[in-house]
Structures are given as C-alpha cells and as structure tokens.
PDB file of C-alpha atoms in Angstrom:
ATOM      1  CA  MET A   1     -72.878  63.826 -52.053  1.00 49.00           C
ATOM      2  CA  SER A   2     -74.861  60.693 -51.342  1.00 47.00           C
ATOM      3  CA  SER A   3     -73.155  58.887 -54.187  1.00 47.00           C
ATOM      4  CA  SER A   4     -69.726  59.818 -52.796  1.00 47.00           C
ATOM      5  CA  VAL A   5     -70.638  58.484 -49.368  1.00 44.00           C
ATOM      6  CA  SER A   6     -71.899  55.275 -50.896  1.00 52.00           C
ATOM      7  CA  LEU A   7     -68.662  54.775 -52.834  1.00 43.00           C
ATOM      8  CA  LEU A   8     -66.589  55.406 -49.694  1.00 44.00           C
ATOM      9  CA  ARG A   9     -68.546  52.859 -47.663  1.00 55.00           C
ATOM     10  CA  SER A  10     -68.296  50.336 -50.473  1.00 50.00           C
ATOM     11  CA  ALA A  11     -64.499  50.765 -50.602  1.00 45.00           C
ATOM     12  CA  GLN A  12     -64.200  50.273 -46.833  1.00 49.00           C
ATOM     13  CA  ARG A  13     -66.226  47.046 -46.993  1.00 51.00           C
ATOM     14  CA  SER A  14     -64.014  45.839 -49.842  1.00 45.00           C
ATOM     15  CA  LEU A  15     -60.846  46.530 -47.880  1.00 40.00           C
ATOM     16  CA  ARG A  16     -62.160  44.696 -44.821  1.00 47.00           C
ATOM     17  CA  THR A  17     -63.120  41.697 -46.930  1.00 42.00           C
ATOM     18  CA  THR A  18     -59.738  41.587 -48.670  1.00 41.00           C
ATOM     19  CA  HIS A  19     -57.866  41.843 -45.346  1.00 41.00           C
ATOM     20  CA  GLN A  20     -59.563  38.689 -44.102  1.00 42.00           C
ATOM     21  CA  ILE A  21     -58.574  36.547 -47.101  1.00 39.00           C
ATOM     22  CA  PRO A  22     -55.559  34.300 -46.251  1.00 39.00           C
ATOM     23  CA  ILE A  23     -52.465  34.662 -48.404  1.00 36.00           C
ATOM     24  CA  HIS A  24     -50.335  31.538 -49.100  1.00 36.00           C
ATOM     25  CA  ASP A  25     -46.601  31.517 -49.617  1.00 36.00           C
ATOM     26  CA  PHE A  26     -46.851  30.407 -53.218  1.00 33.00           C
ATOM     27  CA  LEU A  27     -48.773  33.617 -53.833  1.00 34.00           C
ATOM     28  CA  ALA A  28     -45.933  35.686 -52.387  1.00 34.00           C
ATOM     29  CA  PRO A  29     -42.726  33.822 -53.309  1.00 36.00           C
ATOM     30  CA  ALA A  30     -40.485  36.799 -52.688  1.00 35.00           C
ATOM     31  CA  LEU A  31     -41.067  36.540 -48.929  1.00 35.00           C
ATOM     32  CA  PHE A  32     -39.628  33.002 -48.568  1.00 36.00           C
ATOM     33  CA  SER A  33     -36.695  31.064 -49.805  1.00 38.00           C
ATOM     34  CA  PRO A  34     -37.495  28.184 -52.171  1.00 41.00           C
ATOM     35  CA  SER A  35     -36.279  25.625 -49.653  1.00 43.00           C
ATOM     36  CA  SER A  36     -38.560  26.849 -46.887  1.00 41.00           C
ATOM     37  CA  PRO A  37     -41.481  24.586 -46.033  1.00 42.00           C
ATOM     38  CA  ARG A  38     -44.879  25.919 -46.897  1.00 39.00           C
ATOM     39  CA  ARG A  39     -46.451  27.935 -44.142  1.00 38.00           C
ATOM     40  CA  LEU A  40     -49.691  29.814 -43.809  1.00 35.00           C
ATOM     41  CA  ILE A  41     -49.538  33.572 -43.415  1.00 34.00           C
ATOM     42  CA  SER A  42     -52.780  35.024 -42.205  1.00 35.00           C
ATOM     43  CA  SER A  43     -54.075  38.051 -40.470  1.00 38.00           C
ATOM     44  CA  THR A  44     -56.095  35.749 -38.272  1.00 36.00           C
ATOM     45  CA  SER A  45     -54.875  34.756 -34.838  1.00 40.00           C
ATOM     46  CA  GLY A  46     -51.924  32.418 -34.449  1.00 40.00           C
ATOM     47  CA  ARG A  47     -54.161  29.732 -32.984  1.00 39.00           C
ATOM     48  CA  LEU A  48     -56.486  29.797 -35.982  1.00 33.00           C
ATOM     49  CA  ALA A  49     -53.580  29.795 -38.408  1.00 38.00           C
ATOM     50  CA  SER A  50     -52.093  26.743 -36.784  1.00 40.00           C
ATOM     51  CA  GLU A  51     -55.396  24.927 -36.999  1.00 37.00           C
ATOM     52  CA  VAL A  52     -55.716  25.733 -40.689  1.00 35.00           C
ATOM     53  CA  ALA A  53     -52.132  24.619 -41.307  1.00 40.00           C
ATOM     54  CA  GLY A  54     -52.743  21.193 -39.830  1.00 42.00           C
ATOM     55  CA  ASN A  55     -51.989  21.918 -36.175  1.00 45.00           C
ATOM     56  CA  THR A  56     -48.542  23.287 -36.969  1.00 41.00           C
ATOM     57  CA  PRO A  57     -47.540  25.363 -33.952  1.00 42.00           C
ATOM     58  CA  SER A  58     -46.699  29.005 -34.432  1.00 42.00           C
ATOM     59  CA  PRO A  59     -42.971  29.793 -34.379  1.00 42.00           C
ATOM     60  CA  ASN A  60     -43.595  32.189 -31.515  1.00 43.00           C
ATOM     61  CA  ALA A  61     -45.744  29.771 -29.539  1.00 40.00           C
ATOM     62  CA  SER A  62     -44.274  28.712 -26.245  1.00 41.00           C
ATOM     63  CA  ARG A  63     -43.211  25.060 -26.019  1.00 44.00           C
ATOM     64  CA  PRO A  64     -43.435  22.973 -22.884  1.00 46.00           C
ATOM     65  CA  SER A  65     -40.053  22.588 -21.265  1.00 47.00           C
ATOM     66  CA  PRO A  66     -38.665  19.055 -21.425  1.00 46.00           C
ATOM     67  CA  PRO A  67     -38.825  17.009 -18.234  1.00 46.00           C
ATOM     68  CA  PRO A  68     -35.711  17.162 -16.089  1.00 48.00           C
ATOM     69  CA  PRO A  69     -33.276  14.305 -16.721  1.00 47.00           C
ATOM     70  CA  PRO A  70     -33.494  11.409 -14.270  1.00 45.00           C
ATOM     71  CA  PRO A  71     -30.815  11.313 -11.596  1.00 44.00           C
ATOM     72  CA  SER A  72     -27.726   9.414 -12.635  1.00 43.00           C
ATOM     73  CA  SER A  73     -27.209   5.961 -11.224  1.00 40.00           C
ATOM     74  CA  SER A  74     -24.067   7.081  -9.433  1.00 41.00           C
ATOM     75  CA  SER A  75     -25.833   9.900  -7.620  1.00 39.00           C
ATOM     76  CA  ALA A  76     -28.834   7.710  -6.883  1.00 38.00           C
ATOM     77  CA  ALA A  77     -26.636   5.004  -5.452  1.00 41.00           C
ATOM     78  CA  ALA A  78     -24.657   7.412  -3.323  1.00 43.00           C
ATOM     79  CA  GLY A  79     -25.510   6.896   0.288  1.00 44.00           C
ATOM     80  CA  PRO A  80     -24.667   8.797   3.435  1.00 46.00           C
ATOM     81  CA  SER A  81     -20.987   7.903   3.023  1.00 46.00           C
ATOM     82  CA  SER A  82     -20.732   9.675  -0.355  1.00 47.00           C
ATOM     83  CA  SER A  83     -19.458  12.771   1.418  1.00 50.00           C
ATOM     84  CA  LYS A  84     -16.428  10.724   2.504  1.00 54.00           C
ATOM     85  CA  ALA A  85     -15.571   9.572  -1.019  1.00 53.00           C
ATOM     86  CA  GLY A  86     -11.972  10.416  -1.778  1.00 66.00           C
ATOM     87  CA  LYS A  87     -11.171  11.071   1.882  1.00 86.00           C
ATOM     88  CA  ARG A  88      -8.774   9.030   3.967  1.00 81.00           C
ATOM     89  CA  LYS A  89      -9.224   8.351   7.634  1.00 84.00           C
ATOM     90  CA  PRO A  90      -6.254   9.420   9.757  1.00 87.00           C
ATOM     91  CA  LEU A  91      -4.386   6.623  11.486  1.00 86.00           C
ATOM     92  CA  THR A  92      -5.012   6.183  15.171  1.00 87.00           C
ATOM     93  CA  GLN A  93      -2.051   6.116  17.528  1.00 89.00           C
ATOM     94  CA  GLU A  94      -2.518   2.369  17.956  1.00 90.00           C
ATOM     95  CA  GLN A  95      -2.359   1.859  14.187  1.00 89.00           C
ATOM     96  CA  ARG A  96       0.739   4.045  13.924  1.00 91.00           C
ATOM     97  CA  ASP A  97       2.445   2.049  16.652  1.00 92.00           C
ATOM     98  CA  PHE A  98       1.556  -1.222  14.938  1.00 93.00           C
ATOM     99  CA  LEU A  99       2.940  -0.112  11.569  1.00 93.00           C
ATOM    100  CA  SER A 100       6.125   1.221  13.144  1.00 93.00           C
ATOM    101  CA  SER A 101       6.771  -1.999  15.052  1.00 93.00           C
ATOM    102  CA  ALA A 102       5.949  -4.079  11.958  1.00 94.00           C
ATOM    103  CA  LEU A 103       8.485  -2.254   9.801  1.00 94.00           C
ATOM    104  CA  ARG A 104      11.085  -2.362  12.573  1.00 95.00           C
ATOM    105  CA  VAL A 105      10.820  -6.102  13.210  1.00 95.00           C
ATOM    106  CA  ASN A 106      10.623  -6.922   9.492  1.00 95.00           C
ATOM    107  CA  GLN A 107      13.835  -5.045   8.829  1.00 95.00           C
ATOM    108  CA  ALA A 108      15.549  -6.855  11.696  1.00 95.00           C
ATOM    109  CA  GLY A 109      14.283 -10.223  10.483  1.00 94.00           C
ATOM    110  CA  GLU A 110      15.518  -9.695   6.944  1.00 94.00           C
ATOM    111  CA  LEU A 111      18.907  -8.567   8.242  1.00 95.00           C
ATOM    112  CA  ALA A 112      19.116 -11.788  10.257  1.00 95.00           C
ATOM    113  CA  ALA A 113      18.182 -13.879   7.211  1.00 95.00           C
ATOM    114  CA  THR A 114      20.910 -12.355   5.042  1.00 96.00           C
ATOM    115  CA  LEU A 115      23.511 -13.011   7.754  1.00 96.00           C
ATOM    116  CA  ILE A 116      22.354 -16.613   8.216  1.00 96.00           C
ATOM    117  CA  TYR A 117      22.775 -17.324   4.496  1.00 96.00           C
ATOM    118  CA  THR A 118      26.071 -15.437   4.419  1.00 96.00           C
ATOM    119  CA  ALA A 119      27.440 -17.711   7.139  1.00 96.00           C
ATOM    120  CA  GLN A 120      25.902 -20.921   5.784  1.00 96.00           C
ATOM    121  CA  THR A 121      26.856 -20.650   2.134  1.00 95.00           C
ATOM    122  CA  PRO A 122      30.639 -21.334   2.241  1.00 96.00           C
ATOM    123  CA  PRO A 123      30.483 -24.555   4.324  1.00 95.00           C
ATOM    124  CA  VAL A 124      27.356 -25.875   2.574  1.00 95.00           C
ATOM    125  CA  VAL A 125      28.588 -25.152  -0.947  1.00 95.00           C
ATOM    126  CA  ASN A 126      32.029 -26.540  -0.128  1.00 94.00           C
ATOM    127  CA  ARG A 127      30.439 -29.902   0.701  1.00 94.00           C
ATOM    128  CA  GLN A 128      27.544 -29.770  -1.768  1.00 93.00           C
ATOM    129  CA  PRO A 129      28.558 -27.678  -4.812  1.00 95.00           C
ATOM    130  CA  HIS A 130      25.244 -28.365  -6.545  1.00 94.00           C
ATOM    131  CA  LEU A 131      23.511 -26.234  -3.885  1.00 95.00           C
ATOM    132  CA  ARG A 132      25.360 -23.063  -4.912  1.00 95.00           C
ATOM    133  CA  PRO A 133      22.559 -21.756  -7.226  1.00 96.00           C
ATOM    134  CA  LEU A 134      19.920 -22.409  -4.561  1.00 95.00           C
ATOM    135  CA  MET A 135      21.876 -20.710  -1.779  1.00 95.00           C
ATOM    136  CA  LYS A 136      22.609 -17.769  -4.069  1.00 95.00           C
ATOM    137  CA  HIS A 137      18.939 -17.475  -5.057  1.00 96.00           C
ATOM    138  CA  MET A 138      17.685 -17.456  -1.468  1.00 95.00           C
ATOM    139  CA  TYR A 139      20.383 -15.033  -0.339  1.00 96.00           C
ATOM    140  CA  GLU A 140      19.622 -12.566  -3.139  1.00 95.00           C
ATOM    141  CA  GLN A 141      15.928 -12.622  -2.331  1.00 95.00           C
ATOM    142  CA  GLU A 142      16.679 -11.881   1.322  1.00 95.00           C
ATOM    143  CA  VAL A 143      18.898  -8.976   0.292  1.00 96.00           C
ATOM    144  CA  GLY A 144      16.016  -7.615  -1.776  1.00 96.00           C
ATOM    145  CA  HIS A 145      13.686  -7.910   1.218  1.00 96.00           C
ATOM    146  CA  LEU A 146      16.166  -6.083   3.439  1.00 95.00           C
ATOM    147  CA  GLU A 147      16.548  -3.263   0.922  1.00 95.00           C
ATOM    148  CA  THR A 148      12.763  -2.931   0.727  1.00 95.00           C
ATOM    149  CA  PHE A 149      12.390  -2.501   4.485  1.00 95.00           C
ATOM    150  CA  ASN A 150      15.427  -0.232   4.692  1.00 95.00           C
ATOM    151  CA  GLY A 151      13.632   2.064   2.253  1.00 94.00           C
ATOM    152  CA  LEU A 152      10.341   1.917   4.160  1.00 94.00           C
ATOM    153  CA  ILE A 153      12.085   2.564   7.480  1.00 93.00           C
ATOM    154  CA  ALA A 154      13.806   5.642   6.058  1.00 92.00           C
ATOM    155  CA  ARG A 155      10.730   6.962   4.224  1.00 91.00           C
ATOM    156  CA  HIS A 156       8.462   6.764   7.259  1.00 91.00           C
ATOM    157  CA  ARG A 157      11.156   7.727   9.782  1.00 91.00           C
ATOM    158  CA  VAL A 158      10.726   4.609  11.879  1.00 92.00           C
ATOM    159  CA  ARG A 159      13.354   3.911  14.506  1.00 91.00           C
ATOM    160  CA  PRO A 160      15.230   0.661  13.782  1.00 91.00           C
ATOM    161  CA  THR A 161      15.619  -1.856  16.567  1.00 91.00           C
ATOM    162  CA  ALA A 162      18.283  -1.099  19.138  1.00 92.00           C
ATOM    163  CA  LEU A 163      19.179  -4.806  19.188  1.00 91.00           C
ATOM    164  CA  TYR A 164      20.958  -4.756  15.822  1.00 87.00           C
ATOM    165  CA  PRO A 165      24.370  -5.799  17.231  1.00 91.00           C
ATOM    166  CA  LEU A 166      22.855  -8.684  19.190  1.00 93.00           C
ATOM    167  CA  TRP A 167      20.788 -10.020  16.275  1.00 90.00           C
ATOM    168  CA  SER A 168      23.727  -9.678  13.899  1.00 93.00           C
ATOM    169  CA  ALA A 169      26.002 -11.792  16.079  1.00 95.00           C
ATOM    170  CA  ALA A 170      23.279 -14.345  16.869  1.00 95.00           C
ATOM    171  CA  SER A 171      22.248 -14.742  13.219  1.00 95.00           C
ATOM    172  CA  TYR A 172      25.769 -15.223  11.948  1.00 94.00           C
ATOM    173  CA  GLY A 173      26.506 -17.709  14.706  1.00 95.00           C
ATOM    174  CA  LEU A 174      23.299 -19.666  13.991  1.00 95.00           C
ATOM    175  CA  GLY A 175      24.045 -19.885  10.280  1.00 95.00           C
ATOM    176  CA  TRP A 176      27.659 -20.936  10.752  1.00 95.00           C
ATOM    177  CA  SER A 177      26.959 -23.556  13.445  1.00 95.00           C
ATOM    178  CA  THR A 178      24.095 -25.251  11.581  1.00 96.00           C
ATOM    179  CA  ALA A 179      26.139 -25.334   8.365  1.00 95.00           C
ATOM    180  CA  LEU A 180      28.977 -27.113  10.203  1.00 94.00           C
ATOM    181  CA  LEU A 181      26.475 -29.786  11.265  1.00 94.00           C
ATOM    182  CA  GLY A 182      25.780 -30.551   7.609  1.00 92.00           C
ATOM    183  CA  GLN A 183      23.354 -29.837   4.797  1.00 93.00           C
ATOM    184  CA  GLU A 184      20.381 -31.310   6.660  1.00 95.00           C
ATOM    185  CA  ALA A 185      20.924 -29.118   9.724  1.00 96.00           C
ATOM    186  CA  ALA A 186      21.421 -26.014   7.576  1.00 95.00           C
ATOM    187  CA  MET A 187      18.165 -26.711   5.761  1.00 96.00           C
ATOM    188  CA  ALA A 188      16.421 -27.446   9.069  1.00 96.00           C
ATOM    189  CA  CYS A 189      17.506 -23.981  10.211  1.00 96.00           C
ATOM    190  CA  THR A 190      15.921 -22.473   7.095  1.00 96.00           C
ATOM    191  CA  GLU A 191      12.761 -24.518   7.649  1.00 95.00           C
ATOM    192  CA  ALA A 192      12.401 -23.315  11.244  1.00 95.00           C
ATOM    193  CA  VAL A 193      13.162 -19.658  10.518  1.00 95.00           C
ATOM    194  CA  GLU A 194      10.892 -19.442   7.485  1.00 94.00           C
ATOM    195  CA  THR A 195       8.043 -21.166   9.320  1.00 94.00           C
ATOM    196  CA  GLU A 196       8.081 -18.479  12.005  1.00 93.00           C
ATOM    197  CA  ILE A 197       8.598 -15.662   9.507  1.00 93.00           C
ATOM    198  CA  GLY A 198       5.723 -16.899   7.335  1.00 93.00           C
ATOM    199  CA  ASP A 199       3.385 -16.984  10.344  1.00 93.00           C
ATOM    200  CA  HIS A 200       4.583 -13.531  11.372  1.00 94.00           C
ATOM    201  CA  TYR A 201       3.896 -12.010   7.945  1.00 95.00           C
ATOM    202  CA  ASN A 202       0.485 -13.678   7.817  1.00 95.00           C
ATOM    203  CA  SER A 203      -0.413 -12.081  11.139  1.00 94.00           C
ATOM    204  CA  GLN A 204       0.616  -8.642   9.877  1.00 95.00           C
ATOM    205  CA  ILE A 205      -1.340  -9.073   6.645  1.00 95.00           C
ATOM    206  CA  ARG A 206      -4.485 -10.074   8.539  1.00 95.00           C
ATOM    207  CA  THR A 207      -4.242  -6.968  10.710  1.00 94.00           C
ATOM    208  CA  LEU A 208      -3.796  -4.687   7.691  1.00 94.00           C
ATOM    209  CA  LEU A 209      -6.739  -6.313   5.906  1.00 94.00           C
ATOM    210  CA  GLU A 210      -8.929  -5.672   8.950  1.00 93.00           C
ATOM    211  CA  MET A 211      -7.936  -2.006   8.813  1.00 92.00           C
ATOM    212  CA  VAL A 212      -8.827  -1.856   5.112  1.00 91.00           C
ATOM    213  CA  ARG A 213     -12.220  -3.487   5.681  1.00 92.00           C
ATOM    214  CA  ASP A 214     -13.047  -1.066   8.496  1.00 90.00           C
ATOM    215  CA  TRP A 215     -12.127   1.969   6.392  1.00 90.00           C
ATOM    216  CA  GLU A 216     -14.102   0.785   3.386  1.00 88.00           C
ATOM    217  CA  ALA A 217     -17.123  -0.029   5.561  1.00 89.00           C
ATOM    218  CA  GLU A 218     -17.062   3.558   6.851  1.00 87.00           C
ATOM    219  CA  GLY A 219     -16.820   4.931   3.309  1.00 86.00           C
ATOM    220  CA  TYR A 220     -13.195   6.046   3.431  1.00 89.00           C
ATOM    221  CA  GLU A 221     -10.662   5.652   0.650  1.00 89.00           C
ATOM    222  CA  VAL A 222      -7.645   3.367   1.086  1.00 87.00           C
ATOM    223  CA  GLY A 223      -4.485   5.024  -0.189  1.00 88.00           C
ATOM    224  CA  ASP A 224      -2.284   3.493  -2.861  1.00 88.00           C
ATOM    225  CA  GLU A 225       0.713   3.479  -0.533  1.00 88.00           C
ATOM    226  CA  PHE A 226      -1.157   1.363   2.000  1.00 90.00           C
ATOM    227  CA  ARG A 227      -2.249  -1.076  -0.699  1.00 91.00           C
ATOM    228  CA  ASP A 228       1.336  -1.225  -1.964  1.00 92.00           C
ATOM    229  CA  LEU A 229       2.493  -2.157   1.536  1.00 93.00           C
ATOM    230  CA  LEU A 230      -0.032  -4.994   1.626  1.00 93.00           C
ATOM    231  CA  SER A 231       1.126  -6.212  -1.774  1.00 93.00           C
ATOM    232  CA  THR A 232       4.773  -6.030  -0.689  1.00 95.00           C
ATOM    233  CA  LEU A 233       4.148  -8.045   2.465  1.00 96.00           C
ATOM    234  CA  ARG A 234       2.298 -10.701   0.502  1.00 95.00           C
ATOM    235  CA  ARG A 235       5.086 -10.980  -2.051  1.00 96.00           C
ATOM    236  CA  ILE A 236       7.794 -11.250   0.602  1.00 96.00           C
ATOM    237  CA  ARG A 237       5.714 -13.740   2.600  1.00 95.00           C
ATOM    238  CA  ASP A 238       5.348 -15.938  -0.478  1.00 95.00           C
ATOM    239  CA  GLU A 239       9.081 -15.830  -1.183  1.00 95.00           C
ATOM    240  CA  GLU A 240       9.878 -16.772   2.420  1.00 95.00           C
ATOM    241  CA  LEU A 241       7.517 -19.741   2.193  1.00 94.00           C
ATOM    242  CA  GLU A 242       9.221 -20.683  -1.062  1.00 95.00           C
ATOM    243  CA  HIS A 243      12.474 -20.939   0.924  1.00 95.00           C
ATOM    244  CA  LEU A 244      10.677 -23.213   3.364  1.00 95.00           C
ATOM    245  CA  ASP A 245       9.664 -25.494   0.504  1.00 94.00           C
ATOM    246  CA  HIS A 246      13.241 -25.549  -0.811  1.00 94.00           C
ATOM    247  CA  ALA A 247      14.527 -26.546   2.623  1.00 95.00           C
ATOM    248  CA  VAL A 248      12.090 -29.443   2.938  1.00 95.00           C
ATOM    249  CA  GLU A 249      12.910 -30.585  -0.599  1.00 93.00           C
ATOM    250  CA  HIS A 250      16.605 -30.684   0.355  1.00 93.00           C
ATOM    251  CA  ASP A 251      16.293 -32.983   3.369  1.00 90.00           C
ATOM    252  CA  SER A 252      15.698 -30.521   6.206  1.00 93.00           C
ATOM    253  CA  GLN A 253      13.572 -33.073   8.036  1.00 92.00           C
ATOM    254  CA  LYS A 254      16.395 -35.611   7.991  1.00 92.00           C
ATOM    255  CA  ALA A 255      18.378 -33.522  10.465  1.00 92.00           C
ATOM    256  CA  GLU A 256      18.925 -35.247  13.813  1.00 90.00           C
ATOM    257  CA  PRO A 257      17.282 -34.485  16.151  1.00 92.00           C
ATOM    258  CA  HIS A 258      14.923 -32.520  13.896  1.00 93.00           C
ATOM    259  CA  TRP A 259      12.278 -31.672  16.468  1.00 93.00           C
ATOM    260  CA  LEU A 260      14.819 -30.353  18.971  1.00 95.00           C
ATOM    261  CA  LEU A 261      16.814 -28.329  16.461  1.00 94.00           C
ATOM    262  CA  THR A 262      13.816 -26.724  14.768  1.00 94.00           C
ATOM    263  CA  GLY A 263      11.988 -26.213  18.074  1.00 94.00           C
ATOM    264  CA  PHE A 264      14.960 -24.386  19.592  1.00 95.00           C
ATOM    265  CA  ILE A 265      15.385 -22.140  16.531  1.00 95.00           C
ATOM    266  CA  ARG A 266      11.670 -21.331  16.326  1.00 94.00           C
ATOM    267  CA  LEU A 267      11.616 -20.393  20.001  1.00 95.00           C
ATOM    268  CA  GLY A 268      14.565 -18.080  19.451  1.00 94.00           C
ATOM    269  CA  CYS A 269      12.799 -16.473  16.467  1.00 93.00           C
ATOM    270  CA  ARG A 270       9.685 -15.771  18.529  1.00 94.00           C
ATOM    271  CA  GLY A 271      11.757 -14.137  21.230  1.00 94.00           C
ATOM    272  CA  ALA A 272      13.623 -12.011  18.690  1.00 93.00           C
ATOM    273  CA  ILE A 273      10.353 -10.893  17.071  1.00 92.00           C
ATOM    274  CA  TRP A 274       8.835  -9.958  20.427  1.00 93.00           C
ATOM    275  CA  ALA A 275      11.901  -7.956  21.473  1.00 93.00           C
ATOM    276  CA  SER A 276      12.391  -6.204  18.122  1.00 90.00           C
ATOM    277  CA  GLU A 277       8.782  -5.015  18.057  1.00 86.00           C
ATOM    278  CA  ARG A 278       9.367  -3.177  21.325  1.00 87.00           C
ATOM    279  CA  ILE A 279      13.043  -2.233  21.503  1.00 87.00           C
TER     280      ILE A 279
END
C-alpha cells in the first residue's frame, strides 16, 4: 500500500513539473502554419510569456487607443461666422429699390443710345464713308447692351420707365440734329453722352461693391447672379468708355462751340437719368 501511494505522489509531481515546461512552436509544428512568426506558447501568464518572448505583447492584450486626430485647419479657422457659410443675406428694401432703379435707368439709357446712333449714321456715313465700320460697331454694341437690360428687366420683373416715348423722341432728335452739324458735332454728342454714362455706371458699380464687402464682412455668401451683374456692368461700362475714346480720336473736341454743345448734352443726360430712376 505504501509503495502504491509513493508511486502516485511521484506521478503527480512529474505531471506538475512537465506542465510548467514551456513548449515552443517548432516542437509542435502542426499547430501553426509555416509562414507564421515564432511565438511562445506557455502555461504561464500572458505577462510572463511576453517577457520571455522579448516583450512581444499578447494577442489578447489591450492596446492603448490612438490619440484623436487634430482638428482640421478649416474647422480650426472657422470663426463665429461659420454658421453663416453658404447663406445669403436677404436684400433690404433700400437695396431692392436701388437695383430696380438701376436696371430701369440702364435700359432707358441703352435705348437712347441705339436711337442716337440710328439717327446719326445715315448723315455721318453719307459725308464720311470711312466711318461706316465705326458707326456700325458702336451701334451693335449698344444693341447688345439694350438686349442685356431687356432680359434683366423681364427676369426680375422691374417696371420700365414710363418716359419711354419722351426719351425715344429726344434721343432720335439729338442724334439727327448733331449729325446734320457735321462729324465733329456728332462725335461731340457721343463724347458727352458716354462721359455721363461712364460716370453713372461707375457709381452703380461702387454701390454694388460696397454691398458685397458688407455681406462678406458679416460672413454671408454672395450669389453668382449678383457677381454676374457686377461683371456685366463693368463690361458695359468699359465698352461705353471705348466709344468715348473713339469720339475723341475722331475730332469730337473740334466741334464749335465744344464746351456749350457737350455741356448742354451732359446736362440733359443727368436730367434723364434722374427722372428715369424715379418714373
């Protein structure tokens, strides 16, 4: 009996000793694929196994979560106005009134310009045939301007000026009478009209730019249609000033008396602009 007990205790000690011996993967190749890196399999704790394996962390060990990504530059740069990004500020009644009057007077002015050139061209070209291409060029540009403002008036439902019949008769009469006085007087008429029109467009552009600056300073978006209007006014302004240059190049300042003729026409243009903005 005592010998049996001794053998049993000896077997238990042997099993405990064997259980504590680490087993390497090359001793048990069937448990791993050949391409797997060597790992230590042990009955000891995961911490001890990782230390024996050269501080290799256990597959089940928890890893520290990576730090959160830094805020993007766009979000960091966004200020209090970021909530307004993509929003457009509604027009005030004063701004609506300004835009309506601007479109109304611009349409009337371009109508007057086309009628002036219509009346001037036959007498001027009859006396100076070499001016036909120039008169045609300026007339066609004015027609393009008029079509542009006709479209804007219709799109935005702006009431045209009620003084259409008066401006039509006055413009045709001005063009015809200055053409009868000669090339110099006809060109002086163009010089005077385009000087006033250029100043008028510049004033409108400055007002629109102030509106844009105010909106952008408050963090609001400026719509493409508004920017297109600014671009259109600048283009038309430049073409009108081009007509002014053509007039000076073709002896407008040789008209007699130049100061009286141009002064009278410019005064009439200012009055027509003032009335068309309101009526």
